Amino acid sequence: MLQNPARKYRPFPQVDLADRRWPTQTVTAPPRWLSTDMRDGNQALIDPMNAEKKQRFFELLVKVGLKEIEVGFPSAGATEFDFISGLVRSGKVPEDVTVQVLTQARRDLIDRSFDSLEGAHRAIVHLYNAVSPAWRRIVFQMDRADVKNIAVEGAMMLRDNAAARPGTDWQFEYSPETFSTAELDFSLEVCEAVMDVLRPTPDRPLILNLPATVEAATPNIYADQIEWFGRHIRDRDSVVISLHPHNDRGTGVAAAELGIMAGADRVEGCLFGNGERTGNVCLVTLAMNMYTQGVHPALDFSDMDAVVKTAEYCNQLPVHPRHPYAGDLVFTAFSGSHQDAIKKGFAAQEAKNDQIWDVPYLPLDPEDIGRDYEAVIRVNSQSGKGGVAWVLQQDRGLKLPKKLQAHFSRTVQALADESSRELNAEDIWQAFQRTYRIGSEKRFELVDYEETRGAGGERVFTGKIKDAGTERTVSGRGNGIISSVLAALRADFGVSLEVVSYSEHAIGKGSDVNAAAYVECADSSGRTVWGVGIDEDVATASVRAVLSAASAAAEGTAVAAEDAAPS
């Protein structure tokens, strides 16, 4: 890299638009959308789509809700031509969907493009030629007049071909390619020359597509260019201003959003930003950005995983796990502080009286795009107690008390450090079962019991408990089931515990409900032990929780009270 890049590169000039209005605008409605996945996107693939993949991608675009779809470049070769003509004649283009094809301004290519659309009920023919100084000087070695003449002659060919084929509702699009690096006055001049030929009206407008063929400036400059053009183009109500942003600077989405604020009516792009070099603007991101601002984009991504799967199959390109809205990890938190905030946010969301989404770190409810909440929080060595508690709640329905969350998170942290990998829900559940002796071998196992009332009104626990595999009959008295079990443990096994805290909750809903009980105890030395019990009966769950804590105390796995305090 150069120490002084100004020796080689120049800053892009500002647009003289002192009274620009776009910064104060708010997007309140979606633009017209055009997918160019099957043309611009397909041209950027290492292995272009075959007919089967193209057909599958077309069906995906229709299902998502695209009403304008650029289906190819028919003059590029027989494969493109045959697919487009076959699609048109197959009857698989819905009545409310308009197909579009792209052509350069040459008679043979334009004729071929019209031939491919023979029989279409409605179609857009998209004409383009590059107009910027670098292309005029380096690529074509032409002056302004020569370049404008190419556009005018191409427009005449569009007009004449359409007139000769009255069976189709023909619409036209013209792109002054490389608009973003061209002189604004010259782009305007060329577009109005095309309008002179095609004579658009408010009822039959001409699409003027203004591409950032190479993104060469900050998004605000593109917005200035769009606003300037919209102010100066004549018969504004007879043209549709369309955007085609590329992503060379990584700001294609921002450029499109500001361009819409600047007055554009239409956006061309690809799903997940596929396209040449760094790609076209991502229609998924644009649409979902609108959605999170309360504006329905008129596109349906409620099954985002299916959209991703189809795009990956057809393009043979992976969608990045961090791709906005669509990536596998975009709603996932590993960090302990993030997990804690998200967990609290979900709890607050459930308690609210309104439906307005307000969860920290999550700008979108994952359920809106078909994602569940299980993957929102995932656990590795960076995770905290909130993340562990979330996984157990989502996967097993367990709502751990805060101090128990802190106690168990130390076990999980040690396991994550030891394994040096992400821990899945099953890893965490197995560790929880081992730590609190659920469904596994422990010192004290409940065989059977009954609870009765004594002569003085106290509760009497009589039961059979296995002590290291040996069954014994025990009994104890107290003011409740827990205190009577503790009395039995003290009298028959010499285990002395005092209850510090106790909680319980139902797992599930309806008739198929279990109960979970959690008990925090202090042993005779003042050290803390935890017990967990799960059973169909809440009283039995409580007994199991006490025996779990007693086993921990008897096996010497108590922890110091200060170590068990929540962090």
Coordinates of C-alpha atoms in Angstrom, one line a residue:
M1 CA 0.0 0.0 0.0
L2 CA 1.2 3.5 -0.8
Q3 CA 2.1 5.8 2.1
N4 CA 0.4 8.6 0.1
P5 CA -2.5 7.1 -1.8
A6 CA -3.4 10.5 -3.1
R7 CA -0.6 10.1 -5.6
K8 CA -2.7 7.4 -7.3
Y9 CA -6.3 7.9 -6.3
R10 CA -8.5 11.0 -6.2
P11 CA -11.5 11.7 -4.0
F12 CA -14.8 11.6 -5.8
P13 CA -16.2 15.1 -6.4
Q14 CA -19.3 16.3 -4.5
V15 CA -22.6 17.0 -6.2
D16 CA -23.6 20.7 -6.2
L17 CA -26.9 20.3 -4.4
A18 CA -26.9 22.7 -1.5
D19 CA -30.6 22.4 -0.8
R20 CA -30.7 18.6 -0.9
R21 CA -33.9 17.2 0.6
W22 CA -33.2 13.5 0.9
P23 CA -31.6 13.6 4.4
T24 CA -34.9 14.5 6.0
Q25 CA -37.0 11.9 4.2
T26 CA -38.4 8.7 5.7
V27 CA -39.1 5.5 3.7
T28 CA -42.8 4.8 4.2
A29 CA -43.5 2.4 1.3
P30 CA -41.5 -0.2 -0.6
P31 CA -40.1 0.5 -4.0
R32 CA -40.8 -1.6 -7.1
W33 CA -38.3 -4.5 -6.9
L34 CA -36.5 -6.3 -9.7
S35 CA -34.4 -9.4 -9.2
T36 CA -31.5 -9.6 -11.5
D37 CA -30.3 -12.9 -10.0
M38 CA -30.9 -14.8 -13.2
R39 CA -28.9 -12.4 -15.3
D40 CA -26.4 -10.2 -13.4
G41 CA -26.1 -12.8 -10.6
N42 CA -25.9 -15.7 -13.0
Q43 CA -23.1 -14.0 -15.0
A44 CA -21.1 -13.7 -11.7
L45 CA -21.2 -17.5 -10.9
I46 CA -18.1 -19.7 -11.3
D47 CA -20.5 -22.3 -12.8
P48 CA -23.6 -20.6 -14.3
M49 CA -26.9 -22.1 -13.5
N50 CA -28.2 -24.8 -15.8
A51 CA -31.9 -24.9 -16.9
E52 CA -33.1 -26.9 -13.9
K53 CA -31.4 -24.5 -11.4
K54 CA -32.7 -21.5 -13.3
Q55 CA -36.2 -22.9 -13.2
R56 CA -36.0 -23.5 -9.5
F57 CA -34.6 -20.1 -8.8
F58 CA -37.3 -18.5 -10.9
E59 CA -39.9 -20.3 -8.8
L60 CA -38.2 -19.1 -5.6
L61 CA -38.3 -15.5 -6.8
V62 CA -42.0 -15.8 -7.6
K63 CA -42.8 -17.4 -4.3
V64 CA -40.9 -14.6 -2.4
G65 CA -43.1 -12.1 -4.2
L66 CA -40.9 -10.6 -7.0
K67 CA -43.1 -9.1 -9.7
E68 CA -40.3 -8.1 -12.0
I69 CA -37.6 -10.6 -12.8
E70 CA -34.7 -10.2 -15.2
V71 CA -34.5 -13.7 -16.6
G72 CA -31.4 -13.5 -18.7
F73 CA -29.3 -12.1 -21.6
P74 CA -30.9 -13.9 -24.5
S75 CA -28.3 -12.7 -27.1
A76 CA -25.4 -14.2 -25.0
G77 CA -25.9 -17.7 -26.4
A78 CA -28.2 -20.6 -27.2
T79 CA -28.5 -21.7 -23.6
E80 CA -29.7 -18.4 -22.4
F81 CA -32.1 -17.9 -25.4
D82 CA -33.6 -21.4 -25.1
F83 CA -34.2 -21.1 -21.4
I84 CA -35.9 -17.7 -21.7
S85 CA -38.1 -18.7 -24.7
G86 CA -38.9 -22.0 -23.0
L87 CA -39.9 -20.2 -19.8
V88 CA -42.2 -17.8 -21.7
R89 CA -43.9 -20.5 -23.7
S90 CA -44.2 -22.9 -20.7
G91 CA -47.0 -20.9 -19.1
K92 CA -45.1 -20.9 -15.8
V93 CA -44.8 -17.1 -15.7
P94 CA -47.7 -15.8 -13.5
E95 CA -50.0 -13.1 -14.9
D96 CA -48.8 -10.6 -12.3
V97 CA -45.1 -11.2 -13.0
T98 CA -43.2 -9.3 -15.7
V99 CA -40.1 -10.9 -17.2
Q100 CA -37.2 -8.7 -18.3
V101 CA -34.2 -9.2 -20.6
L102 CA -31.1 -7.2 -21.1
T103 CA -29.5 -6.2 -24.4
Q104 CA -26.8 -4.0 -25.8
A105 CA -27.7 -1.4 -28.4
R106 CA -27.0 -3.5 -31.5
R107 CA -29.7 -4.5 -34.0
D108 CA -29.0 -8.2 -34.1
L109 CA -28.9 -8.4 -30.3
I110 CA -32.1 -6.5 -29.9
D111 CA -33.9 -8.6 -32.5
R112 CA -32.7 -11.7 -30.8
S113 CA -33.9 -10.4 -27.4
F114 CA -37.4 -9.8 -28.8
D115 CA -37.4 -13.2 -30.4
S116 CA -36.8 -14.8 -27.0
L117 CA -39.9 -13.2 -25.6
E118 CA -42.2 -14.2 -28.3
G119 CA -45.6 -15.0 -26.8
A120 CA -45.0 -13.2 -23.5
H121 CA -48.1 -11.5 -22.1
R122 CA -45.9 -8.6 -20.8
A123 CA -42.2 -8.0 -20.9
I124 CA -39.5 -5.4 -20.3
V125 CA -36.7 -5.0 -22.7
H126 CA -33.7 -3.4 -21.0
L127 CA -31.3 -1.4 -23.2
Y128 CA -28.0 -0.1 -22.0
N129 CA -24.8 1.5 -23.0
A130 CA -21.9 3.0 -20.9
V131 CA -21.7 6.8 -20.8
S132 CA -19.0 7.7 -18.4
P133 CA -15.7 9.4 -19.4
A134 CA -13.4 6.4 -18.7
W135 CA -15.6 4.1 -20.9
R136 CA -15.9 6.7 -23.6
R137 CA -12.2 7.4 -23.7
I138 CA -10.7 3.9 -22.9
V139 CA -13.2 1.3 -23.9
F140 CA -15.0 2.8 -26.9
Q141 CA -12.8 5.7 -28.0
M142 CA -15.9 7.8 -28.7
D143 CA -17.0 11.3 -27.9
R144 CA -20.3 12.4 -26.2
A145 CA -22.2 12.6 -29.5
D146 CA -21.2 9.1 -30.5
V147 CA -22.3 7.6 -27.2
K148 CA -25.6 9.4 -27.2
N149 CA -26.2 8.3 -30.8
I150 CA -25.8 4.6 -29.7
A151 CA -28.5 5.1 -27.1
V152 CA -30.8 6.8 -29.6
E153 CA -30.4 4.2 -32.3
G154 CA -31.0 1.5 -29.7
A155 CA -34.2 3.1 -28.6
M156 CA -35.4 3.3 -32.2
M157 CA -34.8 -0.5 -32.5
L158 CA -36.8 -1.1 -29.4
R159 CA -39.7 1.0 -30.7
D160 CA -39.7 -0.6 -34.1
N161 CA -39.5 -4.2 -32.8
A162 CA -42.3 -3.6 -30.3
A163 CA -44.5 -2.1 -33.0
A164 CA -44.0 -5.2 -35.2
R165 CA -45.0 -7.5 -32.3
P166 CA -48.3 -6.1 -31.0
G167 CA -49.3 -9.3 -29.1
T168 CA -47.1 -8.5 -26.1
D169 CA -47.5 -5.6 -23.7
W170 CA -44.0 -4.1 -24.2
Q171 CA -42.3 -2.0 -21.6
F172 CA -38.9 -0.4 -21.9
E173 CA -35.9 0.3 -19.6
Y174 CA -32.9 2.3 -20.4
S175 CA -29.6 2.3 -18.4
P176 CA -26.9 4.9 -18.9
E177 CA -24.4 2.3 -17.7
T178 CA -21.7 3.7 -15.3
F179 CA -24.1 6.5 -14.4
S180 CA -22.5 6.9 -10.9
T181 CA -19.1 7.9 -12.5
A182 CA -20.5 9.9 -15.4
E183 CA -21.3 13.6 -15.7
L184 CA -24.8 14.3 -14.5
D185 CA -25.6 16.7 -17.3
F186 CA -24.6 14.1 -19.9
S187 CA -26.5 11.3 -18.3
L188 CA -29.6 13.6 -18.3
E189 CA -29.0 14.5 -21.9
V190 CA -28.8 10.9 -23.1
C191 CA -31.8 9.8 -21.1
E192 CA -33.9 12.6 -22.5
A193 CA -32.8 11.7 -26.0
V194 CA -34.0 8.2 -25.4
M195 CA -37.3 9.6 -24.1
D196 CA -37.6 11.6 -27.4
V197 CA -37.7 8.3 -29.3
L198 CA -39.9 6.2 -26.9
R199 CA -42.3 9.0 -25.9
P200 CA -43.2 7.7 -22.4
T201 CA -46.4 8.9 -20.7
P202 CA -47.7 8.7 -17.1
D203 CA -49.7 5.7 -18.2
R204 CA -46.8 4.0 -20.0
P205 CA -43.6 5.3 -18.3
L206 CA -40.1 4.6 -19.3
I207 CA -37.8 3.0 -16.6
L208 CA -34.6 5.0 -16.4
N209 CA -32.1 2.8 -14.5
L210 CA -29.2 4.7 -12.9
P211 CA -26.6 2.2 -12.0
A212 CA -23.7 2.5 -9.6
T213 CA -22.0 0.1 -12.0
V214 CA -18.8 0.6 -10.0
E215 CA -19.4 2.0 -6.5
A216 CA -16.9 4.8 -6.4
A217 CA -18.2 7.2 -3.7
T218 CA -19.9 7.4 -0.4
P219 CA -23.7 6.6 -0.4
N220 CA -24.6 10.2 0.2
I221 CA -23.1 11.2 -3.1
Y222 CA -25.1 8.6 -4.9
A223 CA -28.2 10.0 -3.2
D224 CA -27.3 13.5 -4.3
Q225 CA -26.9 12.2 -7.9
I226 CA -30.4 10.5 -7.8
E227 CA -32.0 13.6 -6.3
W228 CA -30.3 15.9 -8.8
F229 CA -31.5 13.6 -11.7
G230 CA -35.0 13.5 -10.4
R231 CA -35.2 17.2 -10.2
H232 CA -33.9 17.8 -13.6
I233 CA -35.4 15.1 -15.8
R234 CA -38.3 16.4 -17.8
D235 CA -41.7 14.8 -17.5
R236 CA -40.9 13.2 -14.2
D237 CA -44.3 11.6 -14.0
S238 CA -43.5 9.7 -17.2
V239 CA -40.4 8.0 -16.0
V240 CA -39.6 5.4 -13.3
I241 CA -36.3 6.1 -11.6
S242 CA -34.6 2.8 -10.9
L243 CA -31.4 2.0 -8.9
H244 CA -28.9 -0.7 -9.6
P245 CA -26.2 -0.3 -6.9
H246 CA -23.1 -2.5 -6.8
N247 CA -21.2 -3.1 -3.6
D248 CA -17.5 -2.3 -4.5
R249 CA -17.2 -0.1 -1.4
G250 CA -19.3 -2.3 0.8
T251 CA -22.1 0.3 1.1
G252 CA -24.5 -0.9 -1.6
V253 CA -27.4 -1.3 0.9
A254 CA -26.8 2.2 2.3
A255 CA -26.6 3.7 -1.2
A256 CA -29.9 2.0 -2.2
E257 CA -31.7 3.2 1.0
L258 CA -30.5 6.8 0.5
G259 CA -31.3 6.6 -3.2
I260 CA -34.9 5.7 -2.3
M261 CA -35.0 8.6 0.2
A262 CA -33.8 10.7 -2.7
G263 CA -36.8 9.9 -4.8
A264 CA -36.1 6.6 -6.6
D265 CA -39.1 4.4 -7.4
R266 CA -37.5 1.0 -8.1
V267 CA -34.5 -1.1 -7.0
E268 CA -32.6 -3.8 -8.9
G269 CA -30.6 -6.3 -7.0
C270 CA -29.9 -9.9 -6.1
L271 CA -30.8 -12.2 -3.2
F272 CA -27.9 -12.1 -0.7
G273 CA -26.0 -9.6 -2.8
N274 CA -24.7 -12.0 -5.5
G275 CA -23.2 -10.3 -8.5
E276 CA -20.0 -9.4 -10.2
R277 CA -17.0 -8.4 -8.1
T278 CA -18.4 -7.6 -4.6
G279 CA -21.9 -8.1 -5.8
N280 CA -25.2 -6.3 -6.4
V281 CA -27.2 -4.8 -3.6
C282 CA -28.8 -7.4 -1.4
L283 CA -32.6 -7.4 -1.8
V284 CA -33.0 -9.5 1.4
T285 CA -31.2 -7.0 3.5
L286 CA -33.0 -4.0 2.0
A287 CA -36.4 -5.6 2.4
M288 CA -35.8 -6.7 6.0
N289 CA -34.4 -3.3 6.9
M290 CA -37.7 -1.8 5.8
Y291 CA -39.6 -4.5 7.7
T292 CA -37.8 -3.6 11.0
Q293 CA -38.9 0.0 10.5
G294 CA -42.5 -1.0 10.3
V295 CA -42.8 -0.9 6.5
H296 CA -43.8 -4.2 4.8
P297 CA -41.5 -4.6 1.9
A298 CA -44.0 -6.5 -0.2
L299 CA -41.6 -9.4 -0.3
D300 CA -42.0 -12.6 1.8
F301 CA -39.0 -13.9 3.7
S302 CA -41.1 -15.7 6.4
D303 CA -39.2 -19.0 5.6
M304 CA -35.7 -17.5 5.3
D305 CA -34.0 -20.9 5.7
A306 CA -35.8 -22.3 2.6
V307 CA -34.7 -19.2 0.6
V308 CA -31.1 -19.6 1.8
K309 CA -31.1 -23.3 0.9
T310 CA -32.5 -22.8 -2.6
A311 CA -30.1 -19.9 -3.3
E312 CA -27.1 -21.9 -2.1
Y313 CA -28.1 -24.9 -4.3
C314 CA -28.7 -22.9 -7.4
N315 CA -25.7 -20.6 -7.1
Q316 CA -23.3 -23.0 -5.5
L317 CA -22.3 -20.2 -3.2
P318 CA -22.7 -20.2 0.6
V319 CA -24.6 -17.5 2.4
H320 CA -22.2 -16.2 5.0
P321 CA -23.1 -17.1 8.6
R322 CA -23.0 -13.4 9.5
H323 CA -25.0 -12.2 6.5
P324 CA -27.7 -9.8 7.8
Y325 CA -31.0 -11.5 8.7
A326 CA -30.2 -14.7 6.8
G327 CA -26.9 -16.1 8.2
D328 CA -26.9 -19.0 10.6
L329 CA -25.3 -16.9 13.4
V330 CA -26.9 -13.5 13.0
F331 CA -29.3 -14.0 15.9
T332 CA -26.9 -15.9 18.1
A333 CA -25.1 -14.7 21.1
F334 CA -22.1 -16.4 22.7
S335 CA -21.0 -13.6 24.9
G336 CA -22.2 -13.8 28.5
S337 CA -23.2 -10.1 28.7
H338 CA -25.1 -10.3 25.4
Q339 CA -26.8 -13.5 26.6
D340 CA -27.9 -12.0 29.8
A341 CA -29.4 -8.9 28.1
I342 CA -31.2 -11.1 25.5
K343 CA -32.6 -13.4 28.2
K344 CA -33.9 -10.5 30.2
G345 CA -35.3 -8.9 27.0
F346 CA -37.4 -12.0 26.2
A347 CA -38.7 -12.0 29.8
A348 CA -39.7 -8.4 29.6
Q349 CA -41.2 -8.9 26.1
E350 CA -43.5 -11.6 27.5
A351 CA -44.6 -9.4 30.4
K352 CA -45.4 -6.4 28.2
N353 CA -49.0 -5.3 27.3
D354 CA -48.1 -4.3 23.7
Q355 CA -46.5 -6.2 20.9
I356 CA -43.8 -3.7 20.0
W357 CA -40.5 -5.6 19.7
D358 CA -37.9 -4.4 22.1
V359 CA -35.2 -7.1 22.9
P360 CA -31.6 -6.0 23.4
Y361 CA -29.2 -7.1 20.6
L362 CA -32.1 -8.5 18.4
P363 CA -33.5 -5.9 15.9
L364 CA -35.9 -8.5 14.6
D365 CA -38.0 -11.3 16.1
P366 CA -36.4 -14.4 14.7
E367 CA -39.8 -16.1 14.5
D368 CA -40.9 -13.6 11.9
I369 CA -38.5 -15.2 9.4
G370 CA -39.2 -18.8 10.5
R371 CA -36.3 -19.1 13.0
D372 CA -36.9 -20.6 16.4
Y373 CA -35.4 -19.3 19.7
E374 CA -33.2 -22.3 20.4
A375 CA -30.2 -20.9 18.4
V376 CA -30.5 -17.4 19.8
I377 CA -28.1 -18.2 22.7
R378 CA -25.4 -20.7 22.2
V379 CA -22.8 -21.7 24.8
N380 CA -19.0 -21.8 24.5
S381 CA -16.1 -20.6 26.8
Q382 CA -17.2 -17.0 26.4
S383 CA -20.7 -17.6 27.7
G384 CA -22.2 -16.7 31.1
K385 CA -24.8 -18.0 33.4
G386 CA -27.6 -16.4 31.4
G387 CA -26.7 -18.3 28.3
V388 CA -26.6 -21.7 30.1
A389 CA -30.0 -20.9 31.7
W390 CA -31.5 -19.9 28.4
V391 CA -30.5 -23.2 26.7
L392 CA -31.9 -25.3 29.6
Q393 CA -35.2 -23.3 29.5
Q394 CA -35.6 -23.5 25.7
D395 CA -34.5 -27.2 25.5
R396 CA -35.8 -28.6 28.7
G397 CA -38.3 -26.1 30.1
L398 CA -36.1 -25.5 33.2
K399 CA -36.2 -22.0 34.8
L400 CA -33.2 -22.0 37.1
P401 CA -33.0 -19.6 40.0
K402 CA -30.3 -17.0 39.5
K403 CA -28.0 -18.4 42.2
L404 CA -28.3 -21.9 40.7
Q405 CA -27.5 -20.4 37.3
A406 CA -24.2 -19.1 38.7
H407 CA -23.5 -22.4 40.4
F408 CA -24.0 -24.5 37.3
S409 CA -22.3 -22.0 34.9
R410 CA -19.0 -22.8 36.6
T411 CA -19.4 -26.5 35.6
V412 CA -20.3 -25.5 32.0
Q413 CA -17.4 -23.1 31.8
A414 CA -14.9 -25.8 32.9
L415 CA -16.4 -28.2 30.3
A416 CA -16.2 -25.6 27.5
D417 CA -12.6 -24.8 28.4
E418 CA -11.7 -28.5 28.5
S419 CA -13.4 -29.4 25.2
S420 CA -12.4 -26.1 23.4
R421 CA -15.6 -26.1 21.4
E422 CA -19.2 -24.9 21.4
L423 CA -21.4 -26.9 23.8
N424 CA -24.8 -28.0 22.3
A425 CA -28.0 -28.4 24.3
E426 CA -27.4 -32.1 24.8
D427 CA -23.9 -31.4 26.2
I428 CA -25.4 -29.0 28.7
W429 CA -28.3 -31.3 29.7
Q430 CA -25.9 -34.2 30.3
A431 CA -23.7 -32.0 32.5
F432 CA -26.7 -30.8 34.4
Q433 CA -27.9 -34.3 35.0
R434 CA -24.5 -35.3 36.3
T435 CA -24.0 -32.3 38.5
Y436 CA -27.4 -32.5 40.2
R437 CA -27.8 -36.3 39.9
I438 CA -31.0 -36.4 37.8
G439 CA -31.7 -39.8 36.5
S440 CA -28.2 -41.0 37.4
E441 CA -26.5 -42.8 40.3
K442 CA -26.3 -40.8 43.5
R443 CA -25.8 -41.5 47.2
F444 CA -29.5 -41.3 48.1
E445 CA -32.2 -42.7 45.8
L446 CA -35.9 -42.4 46.4
V447 CA -37.7 -45.8 46.1
D448 CA -41.2 -45.0 47.5
Y449 CA -42.8 -42.8 50.2
E450 CA -46.0 -41.6 51.8
E451 CA -46.9 -38.5 53.6
T452 CA -49.3 -38.5 56.6
R453 CA -50.3 -36.2 59.4
G454 CA -49.2 -36.9 63.0
A455 CA -51.4 -36.4 66.1
G456 CA -50.1 -32.9 66.6
G457 CA -50.8 -31.9 63.0
E458 CA -47.2 -32.2 61.8
R459 CA -46.3 -33.9 58.5
V460 CA -44.8 -37.4 58.7
F461 CA -42.6 -38.6 55.9
T462 CA -42.2 -42.4 55.7
G463 CA -40.3 -43.8 52.9
K464 CA -37.8 -46.2 51.4
I465 CA -34.5 -44.7 50.4
K466 CA -31.5 -46.4 48.9
D467 CA -28.2 -45.4 50.5
A468 CA -25.4 -46.3 48.1
G469 CA -27.6 -49.1 46.7
T470 CA -28.8 -50.4 50.1
E471 CA -32.5 -49.9 50.7
R472 CA -33.6 -48.6 54.0
T473 CA -37.0 -47.5 55.6
V474 CA -36.8 -44.1 57.1
S475 CA -39.2 -41.6 58.7
G476 CA -39.2 -38.0 59.8
R477 CA -41.5 -35.3 61.1
G478 CA -41.7 -31.6 60.2
N479 CA -44.1 -28.8 59.2
G480 CA -44.0 -29.8 55.6
I481 CA -42.7 -32.4 53.1
I482 CA -39.2 -30.8 52.8
S483 CA -38.7 -30.4 56.6
S484 CA -39.9 -34.0 57.3
V485 CA -37.5 -35.4 54.7
L486 CA -34.6 -33.4 56.2
A487 CA -35.5 -34.8 59.6
A488 CA -35.4 -38.3 58.2
L489 CA -32.0 -37.7 56.7
R490 CA -30.7 -36.3 59.9
A491 CA -32.0 -39.1 62.1
D492 CA -31.3 -42.1 59.8
F493 CA -28.2 -41.0 57.9
G494 CA -26.6 -38.3 60.0
V495 CA -26.8 -35.7 57.1
S496 CA -27.7 -32.3 58.5
L497 CA -28.9 -29.6 56.1
E498 CA -30.7 -26.3 56.5
V499 CA -32.8 -24.9 53.6
V500 CA -31.6 -21.5 52.4
S501 CA -34.0 -21.2 49.4
Y502 CA -36.6 -23.2 47.5
S503 CA -38.5 -22.8 44.3
E504 CA -40.5 -24.8 41.9
H505 CA -42.3 -24.5 38.6
A506 CA -44.3 -26.5 36.1
I507 CA -42.6 -27.8 32.9
G508 CA -44.9 -27.7 29.9
K509 CA -48.6 -27.0 29.7
G510 CA -51.9 -28.8 29.7
S511 CA -52.3 -32.3 31.1
D512 CA -48.8 -33.5 30.2
V513 CA -47.0 -31.4 32.8
N514 CA -44.0 -32.2 35.0
A515 CA -42.7 -30.3 38.0
A516 CA -39.2 -29.0 38.7
A517 CA -38.0 -28.2 42.2
Y518 CA -34.8 -26.5 43.2
V519 CA -33.4 -26.4 46.8
E520 CA -30.4 -24.5 48.1
C521 CA -29.1 -25.9 51.4
A522 CA -26.3 -25.2 53.8
D523 CA -24.6 -28.2 55.4
S524 CA -23.3 -28.4 59.0
S525 CA -20.1 -26.5 58.1
G526 CA -22.0 -23.7 56.4
R527 CA -21.1 -24.7 52.9
T528 CA -23.8 -24.5 50.1
V529 CA -25.2 -27.5 48.2
W530 CA -27.9 -27.5 45.5
G531 CA -30.4 -30.1 44.7
V532 CA -32.8 -30.5 41.7
G533 CA -35.7 -32.8 41.4
I534 CA -38.1 -33.5 38.5
D535 CA -41.2 -35.5 38.7
E536 CA -44.8 -35.6 37.5
D537 CA -45.8 -34.8 41.1
V538 CA -44.6 -31.6 42.6
A539 CA -44.2 -33.1 46.2
T540 CA -42.2 -35.9 44.8
A541 CA -40.1 -33.5 42.8
S542 CA -39.4 -31.7 46.1
V543 CA -38.3 -34.9 47.8
R544 CA -36.0 -35.7 44.9
A545 CA -34.5 -32.2 45.1
V546 CA -33.7 -32.7 48.8
L547 CA -32.1 -36.1 48.2
S548 CA -30.1 -34.6 45.4
A549 CA -28.7 -31.9 47.8
A550 CA -28.1 -34.5 50.5
S551 CA -26.1 -36.6 48.1
A552 CA -24.0 -33.6 47.2
A553 CA -23.3 -32.9 50.8
A554 CA -22.5 -36.6 51.7
E555 CA -20.3 -37.0 48.6
G556 CA -18.3 -33.8 49.6
T557 CA -19.3 -31.7 46.6
A558 CA -20.6 -28.8 48.5
V559 CA -19.3 -25.4 47.5
A560 CA -18.4 -22.4 49.6
A561 CA -21.3 -20.0 49.9
E562 CA -19.3 -17.2 48.4
D563 CA -18.4 -19.3 45.4
A564 CA -22.1 -20.0 44.7
A565 CA -23.1 -16.4 44.7
P566 CA -24.2 -15.0 41.4
S567 CA -21.7 -13.1 39.4

